[in-house]
Amino acid sequence: MKEKSRGSFSGNLGFVLAAAGSAVGLGNIWRFPYLAAKDGGGLFLLVYLILVLTFGFTLLTTEIAIGRKTGQGPLTAYGVINPKGKFIGVLACLVPAIILPYYCTIGGWVLKYFTLFMTGKNKHAVADGYFSGFISGQWAPIIFGVVFLGLTAAVVIGGVDKGIERFSKVLMPILLVLIIIIGLFSLTLSHDDGDTVRNGLQGLKIYVVPDFTGLTLNKLFTVFVDALGQLFYSISVAMGIMVAYGSYVKKDVKLMSSINQIEIFDTVVAFLAGLMIIPAVYVFMGRDGMSAGPGLMFISLPKVFDAMGIAGTIVGFIFFVIVAFAAVTSSVSIMEAIVSSLMDRFHWSRKKSAILVTIYGLITEIIVCLGYNKLYMEVKLPNGTVGQILDIMDYISNNVLMPIVALLTCILIGWITKPKVIIDEVTLGGSKFTRKGLYIVMVKFIAPALLLILLVQSLGLLSL
């Protein structure tokens, strides 16, 4: 009866697409390209790929296996694995609770730009100061954020198979096709600014070919830390999501096959997102445009689409459709991590849990939006950046709590319960664990060391 009340994915495809939908969000389509551009393109890709196949694989396998073995959301799953892990579950559940409000705020920004391109008013987005003017407005950001939160809640209330799985099965293939179309179109672009003619293929070369000229230990360390931090966004680990999704996976599903597919899907989409954005930005804005950082999507890209003429309006519309789709699939997984935890801990219904989380999300999302006007502040963070409420929440969740959750998970599995707990779950029913040796070494030694470096660096205690 318990399995029925919690719900489950119908099979391997539903689970893979839902997990990929979680992984393919703003982290892949927004954060990945600007980090790749900042960190020398091909060099970042190379480091990221190595980390995905080792570090990312280890955390993804661990969390999905914990979820399926216990049949519980993150809040209670760690305690079921071992009583000493109860507090890890609390921290793992705290992460999505902090992320949800500001993720919905950024999702609202995406919806705003989507409506601009849909209504043909995209010229507004090109004006200097438009983006900062919009996010510092009093009502518009709140309204768009609430709409985004409502879309997320509707899918979660729909349940696992009829809500999350059905939504992902429709959106993820569409998303992939649209990204490929825009990516290929990006390669065909060319622009003459009077001095030089730049084309998309040159932008592709910058993106995929590692450039080792002038490479210092300091630069390599920066690329490594950026790629490692990006992995948390890209594969949705250390935030309770994969534990929650793993808890809905049936025992006859071959976990290793699913994990390999999620890894591939996520990495391909991240790469295609960069292919979609970096060559286009390079063509119209040169190398300087590629250093736009977080403003790449909301400030630089609208200018790129404007430079394309009429085609840019269409391309821009499709682009923000893609981003909106990706953002919703990820916010659904973030909310689901909290909802599943409440259902398992307090034995509430899905509807009651989802409504309570939505009310919490609504209140805190309004506070985040007000952080750009009525509640504006400038706080210097330990990593050297200066931030408002959204930035503070992002720093606490992503730079502090997520490395801590991942580190404690590795210690719990690697040294307290031993890796056999995970290996037994993965090999259930005679399934093969193709990277078992790598997994054991990673979870016991290498992953904890990397996470400690990341945490110390995030706290501003380490720099080269």
XYZ file of C-alpha atoms in Angstrom:
464
model
C 0.000 0.000 0.000
C 2.866 2.348 0.821
C 4.401 2.007 -2.633
C 1.056 2.747 -4.228
C 0.418 5.855 -2.115
C 3.857 7.297 -2.845
C 3.645 6.507 -6.560
C 6.428 5.315 -8.862
C 7.823 5.788 -12.344
C 6.270 3.422 -14.873
C 9.673 2.159 -15.997
C 13.230 2.998 -17.038
C 12.334 5.578 -19.711
C 10.068 7.564 -17.395
C 12.739 7.655 -14.694
C 15.571 8.595 -17.070
C 13.591 11.423 -18.714
C 12.397 12.772 -15.350
C 15.931 12.637 -13.897
C 17.343 14.187 -17.076
C 14.619 16.837 -16.892
C 15.772 17.665 -13.397
C 19.410 17.784 -14.484
C 18.703 19.831 -17.620
C 17.702 23.160 -16.152
C 19.035 26.680 -15.835
C 22.287 25.146 -14.588
C 22.923 23.568 -17.982
C 21.381 26.143 -20.292
C 22.406 29.308 -18.461
C 25.314 28.569 -16.133
C 27.241 25.982 -18.171
C 27.758 28.174 -21.300
C 28.946 31.240 -19.391
C 31.382 29.177 -17.312
C 32.656 27.460 -20.463
C 33.130 30.850 -22.128
C 34.871 32.272 -19.056
C 37.177 29.292 -18.583
C 38.572 28.895 -22.076
C 35.916 26.743 -23.744
C 37.577 23.449 -24.615
C 39.685 23.360 -21.451
C 36.554 23.664 -19.295
C 34.804 20.971 -21.382
C 37.710 18.576 -20.927
C 37.877 19.026 -17.142
C 34.080 18.857 -16.848
C 33.845 15.622 -18.865
C 36.480 13.904 -16.699
C 34.630 14.989 -13.548
C 31.236 13.822 -14.898
C 32.540 10.311 -15.566
C 34.175 10.000 -12.131
C 32.963 12.402 -9.458
C 29.488 12.988 -10.926
C 28.952 9.282 -11.569
C 29.810 8.492 -7.936
C 27.388 10.990 -6.382
C 24.600 10.182 -8.864
C 24.901 6.434 -8.247
C 24.992 6.888 -4.474
C 21.919 9.107 -4.233
C 19.727 7.126 -6.647
C 20.646 3.875 -4.887
C 19.913 5.377 -1.435
C 16.499 6.488 -2.709
C 15.550 3.157 -4.241
C 16.890 1.056 -1.345
C 14.931 3.010 1.279
C 11.876 4.007 -0.767
C 12.044 7.338 1.098
C 12.538 11.025 0.339
C 15.825 12.661 1.395
C 14.670 13.838 4.841
C 14.206 10.267 6.131
C 16.231 8.140 3.651
C 19.659 8.822 5.158
C 18.445 7.823 8.633
C 17.065 4.559 7.247
C 20.439 3.758 5.650
C 22.131 4.435 8.994
C 20.827 6.247 12.136
C 24.036 8.312 12.118
C 22.923 9.807 8.796
C 19.689 11.418 10.047
C 21.139 14.923 10.172
C 22.445 14.552 6.581
C 18.811 14.065 5.517
C 17.861 17.328 7.243
C 20.642 19.195 5.426
C 19.793 17.496 2.103
C 16.173 18.634 2.473
C 17.215 22.139 3.513
C 19.055 22.668 0.203
C 15.974 22.460 -2.119
C 13.979 24.467 0.450
C 16.479 27.331 0.047
C 16.800 26.935 -3.737
C 13.074 26.748 -4.640
C 12.142 30.429 -3.971
C 15.043 31.987 -5.843
C 14.885 29.419 -8.653
C 11.232 30.388 -9.190
C 12.284 34.047 -9.175
C 14.803 33.410 -11.972
C 12.171 31.241 -13.710
C 9.922 34.301 -13.617
C 12.629 36.333 -15.365
C 12.724 33.662 -18.094
C 8.933 33.841 -18.516
C 9.152 37.639 -18.828
C 11.665 37.380 -21.687
C 9.608 34.601 -23.256
C 6.572 36.951 -23.365
C 8.713 39.753 -24.852
C 9.758 37.566 -27.791
C 6.306 35.988 -28.120
C 4.640 39.409 -28.442
C 7.345 40.853 -30.731
C 8.492 43.362 -28.082
C 12.005 41.935 -27.926
C 13.498 45.326 -28.879
C 12.846 46.362 -25.278
C 15.239 43.669 -24.042
C 18.118 45.215 -26.034
C 17.945 48.586 -24.269
C 20.732 49.237 -21.777
C 19.514 48.815 -18.237
C 16.326 46.955 -19.236
C 17.127 43.813 -17.276
C 18.180 45.617 -14.094
C 15.121 47.860 -14.453
C 12.838 44.837 -14.690
C 14.231 42.844 -11.742
C 14.232 45.934 -9.525
C 10.567 46.625 -10.321
C 8.107 46.076 -7.506
C 5.310 43.985 -9.030
C 6.302 42.473 -12.395
C 9.053 40.133 -11.066
C 6.728 38.903 -8.293
C 3.864 38.207 -10.720
C 6.044 36.299 -13.206
C 7.675 34.378 -10.343
C 4.263 33.405 -8.941
C 3.135 32.158 -12.373
C 6.284 30.048 -12.626
C 5.752 28.664 -9.115
C 2.130 27.829 -10.038
C 3.238 25.856 -13.116
C 5.709 23.928 -10.966
C 3.137 23.150 -8.269
C 0.575 21.941 -10.840
C 2.976 19.288 -12.147
C 4.026 18.147 -8.656
C 0.413 17.881 -7.433
C -0.257 15.695 -10.508
C 1.919 12.990 -8.908
C 4.852 10.886 -10.075
C 3.580 9.034 -13.146
C 0.681 11.306 -14.178
C 2.499 14.552 -13.314
C 6.291 14.465 -13.318
C 6.799 11.517 -15.687
C 4.142 12.524 -18.229
C 5.418 16.125 -18.233
C 9.026 14.990 -18.747
C 8.173 12.485 -21.481
C 6.575 15.241 -23.557
C 8.980 18.094 -22.836
C 12.403 16.452 -22.882
C 12.307 15.180 -26.514
C 10.939 18.567 -27.664
C 13.648 20.324 -25.691
C 16.405 18.215 -27.250
C 15.152 18.781 -30.809
C 14.859 22.559 -30.315
C 18.359 22.800 -28.791
C 19.842 20.870 -31.740
C 18.043 23.134 -34.265
C 19.240 26.365 -32.608
C 22.742 24.903 -32.111
C 23.088 24.057 -35.815
C 21.667 27.460 -36.786
C 24.249 29.125 -34.528
C 27.044 27.516 -36.566
C 25.748 29.028 -39.831
C 25.956 32.635 -38.584
C 28.487 35.203 -39.771
C 28.955 38.915 -39.086
C 31.149 41.673 -40.511
C 31.787 44.459 -37.987
C 33.914 46.452 -40.422
C 37.288 45.233 -39.184
C 36.844 41.481 -39.119
C 34.382 38.864 -40.284
C 33.475 36.312 -37.627
C 31.520 33.109 -38.192
C 29.906 30.417 -36.104
C 32.537 27.784 -36.911
C 35.235 30.023 -35.436
C 33.095 30.310 -32.318
C 32.758 26.513 -32.271
C 36.549 26.140 -32.384
C 36.928 28.461 -29.377
C 34.264 26.431 -27.578
C 35.563 22.898 -28.161
C 39.347 23.131 -28.706
C 41.270 23.368 -25.422
C 43.610 26.354 -25.333
C 46.618 25.683 -23.091
C 48.508 28.887 -23.966
C 49.315 30.888 -20.860
C 47.828 28.184 -18.663
C 48.896 28.654 -15.055
C 48.269 26.544 -11.971
C 45.977 29.294 -10.716
C 43.885 29.239 -13.907
C 43.686 25.443 -13.922
C 42.528 25.488 -10.298
C 39.815 28.027 -11.175
C 38.612 25.876 -14.089
C 38.602 22.780 -11.860
C 36.590 24.484 -9.081
C 34.111 25.966 -11.604
C 33.613 22.587 -13.317
C 33.226 20.808 -9.971
C 30.694 23.370 -8.755
C 28.812 23.150 -12.052
C 28.371 19.396 -11.601
C 26.023 19.953 -8.657
C 23.743 22.024 -10.900
C 24.116 19.766 -13.899
C 23.293 16.390 -12.378
C 21.086 17.579 -9.494
C 23.106 15.939 -6.724
C 23.514 16.998 -3.065
C 20.064 18.579 -3.022
C 17.894 15.563 -2.255
C 16.445 15.373 -5.765
C 18.052 12.141 -6.946
C 17.276 10.472 -3.614
C 13.602 11.429 -4.077
C 13.526 10.298 -7.727
C 15.418 7.108 -6.855
C 12.717 6.290 -4.288
C 10.160 6.104 -7.116
C 12.215 3.649 -9.214
C 10.914 0.086 -9.323
C 13.188 -2.734 -8.200
C 13.277 -4.373 -11.651
C 14.831 -1.288 -13.304
C 18.565 -1.717 -14.008
C 20.095 1.217 -12.162
C 23.488 1.268 -13.886
C 21.880 1.458 -17.321
C 19.656 4.334 -16.156
C 22.571 6.189 -14.555
C 24.652 5.893 -17.748
C 21.742 7.270 -19.791
C 21.236 10.202 -17.389
C 24.975 11.013 -17.550
C 24.937 10.954 -21.364
C 21.713 12.933 -21.734
C 22.828 15.599 -19.285
C 26.313 16.008 -20.772
C 24.996 16.135 -24.354
C 22.419 18.810 -23.464
C 25.001 20.865 -21.551
C 27.346 20.685 -24.548
C 24.525 21.592 -26.980
C 23.503 24.522 -24.776
C 27.012 25.886 -25.142
C 26.876 25.185 -28.886
C 23.612 27.110 -29.057
C 24.954 30.163 -27.228
C 28.751 30.575 -27.476
C 29.229 30.641 -31.301
C 26.317 33.112 -31.670
C 27.662 35.433 -28.975
C 31.168 35.238 -30.487
C 29.883 36.058 -34.005
C 28.081 39.245 -32.977
C 30.040 40.362 -29.897
C 33.513 38.814 -30.271
C 35.511 37.440 -27.381
C 34.463 40.364 -25.172
C 30.826 39.268 -25.387
C 31.785 35.823 -24.141
C 32.916 37.258 -20.803
C 29.436 38.520 -19.907
C 29.119 36.059 -17.009
C 25.683 35.484 -15.471
C 24.262 38.324 -17.594
C 24.931 36.293 -20.755
C 21.339 35.058 -21.090
C 19.396 38.175 -20.114
C 21.672 40.955 -21.392
C 24.045 39.658 -24.100
C 21.789 37.156 -25.909
C 18.887 39.566 -26.581
C 21.464 41.822 -28.310
C 22.672 38.843 -30.345
C 19.088 37.997 -31.399
C 18.487 41.649 -32.300
C 21.585 41.637 -34.527
C 20.109 38.667 -36.447
C 17.190 40.773 -37.668
C 13.782 39.146 -38.199
C 15.299 35.669 -37.806
C 16.477 36.728 -34.360
C 12.919 37.261 -33.137
C 12.024 33.686 -34.098
C 15.279 32.224 -32.774
C 14.954 34.243 -29.549
C 11.386 33.028 -29.061
C 12.418 29.368 -29.514
C 15.414 29.902 -27.223
C 13.305 31.223 -24.353
C 10.764 28.430 -24.921
C 13.671 25.998 -24.414
C 14.887 27.787 -21.295
C 11.359 28.002 -19.839
C 10.794 24.269 -20.438
C 14.146 23.388 -18.876
C 13.579 25.683 -15.899
C 10.173 24.146 -15.102
C 11.424 20.522 -15.300
C 14.153 21.409 -12.800
C 11.933 23.400 -10.426
C 9.503 20.462 -10.417
C 12.300 18.198 -9.157
C 13.374 20.780 -6.551
C 9.819 21.013 -5.183
C 9.388 17.222 -5.365
C 12.450 16.702 -3.127
C 10.708 18.740 -0.404
C 7.220 17.300 -1.005
C 8.397 13.664 -0.914
C 10.225 14.393 2.358
C 7.091 15.819 4.001
C 4.991 12.888 2.753
C 7.406 10.344 4.239
C 8.169 12.167 7.493
C 4.662 13.342 8.442
C 2.546 10.909 6.347
C 0.683 13.791 4.722
C -1.003 13.436 1.337
C 0.814 14.641 -1.796
C -1.742 17.414 -2.271
C -1.415 18.749 1.288
C 2.395 18.574 1.173
C 2.564 20.305 -2.230
C 0.155 23.083 -1.190
C 2.142 23.805 1.987
C 5.416 23.907 0.026
C 3.780 26.205 -2.558
C 2.634 28.622 0.180
C 6.158 28.636 1.623
C 7.580 29.145 -1.885
C 5.184 32.031 -2.535
C 6.102 33.930 0.635
C 9.857 33.478 0.261
C 9.795 34.162 -3.508
C 8.201 37.560 -2.794
C 10.968 38.305 -0.273
C 13.622 37.354 -2.865
C 12.032 39.688 -5.453
C 11.868 42.528 -2.912
C 15.591 42.012 -2.381
C 16.122 44.074 -5.549
C 14.064 47.066 -4.353
C 12.398 47.450 -0.925
C 14.769 45.018 0.822
C 17.869 45.860 -1.241
C 21.174 45.190 0.492
C 24.797 44.592 -0.390
C 26.484 41.841 1.578
C 30.075 40.785 0.994
C 30.244 36.983 0.834
C 33.225 34.825 1.901
C 34.006 33.932 -1.733
C 34.661 37.610 -2.488
C 31.419 38.447 -4.273
C 28.850 41.028 -3.190
C 25.236 39.901 -3.190
C 21.579 40.596 -2.476
C 19.059 38.180 -0.904
C 19.036 35.900 -3.972
C 22.835 35.756 -4.083
C 23.054 35.033 -0.343
C 20.576 32.121 -0.663
C 22.460 30.837 -3.720
C 25.775 31.032 -1.869
C 24.473 29.220 1.241
C 22.790 26.441 -0.749
C 25.300 25.890 -3.541
C 28.650 26.939 -2.110
C 28.235 25.727 1.457
C 25.430 23.209 2.033
C 25.734 21.181 -1.183
C 29.462 20.409 -0.783
C 28.791 19.567 2.900
C 25.886 17.211 2.019
C 27.959 15.509 -0.681
C 30.990 15.199 1.617
C 28.946 13.734 4.485
C 27.204 11.345 2.070
C 30.594 10.040 0.882
C 31.759 9.588 4.498
C 28.497 7.825 5.441
C 28.633 5.408 2.492
C 32.406 5.083 2.118
C 33.359 4.622 5.759
C 30.339 4.039 8.031
C 27.911 1.789 6.144
C 30.540 0.763 3.542
C 30.122 0.889 -0.290
C 28.612 -2.638 -0.309
C 25.223 -1.104 0.628
C 25.150 0.812 -2.669
C 26.783 -1.966 -4.708
C 24.151 -4.483 -3.554
C 21.338 -2.145 -4.603
C 22.881 -1.414 -8.010
C 23.512 -5.119 -8.735
C 20.006 -6.176 -7.654
C 18.605 -8.915 -9.903
C 21.997 -9.710 -11.410
C 22.607 -6.244 -12.943
C 26.235 -5.376 -13.669
C 28.083 -2.565 -11.888
C 30.471 -1.625 -14.700
C 32.544 0.922 -12.770
C 32.504 -0.728 -9.345
C 36.256 -0.372 -8.704
C 36.194 3.281 -9.681
C 33.127 3.846 -7.507
C 34.759 2.418 -4.366
C 37.948 4.476 -4.785
C 35.960 7.643 -5.573
C 33.421 7.406 -2.725
C 36.055 6.560 -0.091
C 39.016 8.727 -1.059
C 38.943 10.975 -4.125
C 35.416 12.471 -3.941
C 35.752 13.483 -0.245
C 39.121 15.108 -0.994
C 37.711 17.052 -3.954
C 34.667 18.127 -1.947
C 36.837 19.329 0.917
C 38.872 21.451 -1.518
C 35.656 22.863 -3.013
C 34.196 23.657 0.405
C 37.342 25.317 1.715
C 37.612 27.389 -1.483
C 33.910 28.377 -1.285
C 34.399 29.598 2.280
C 37.198 31.851 1.053
C 39.868 29.916 2.947
C 41.783 28.687 -0.102
C 43.052 30.358 -3.246
C 46.073 29.945 -5.472
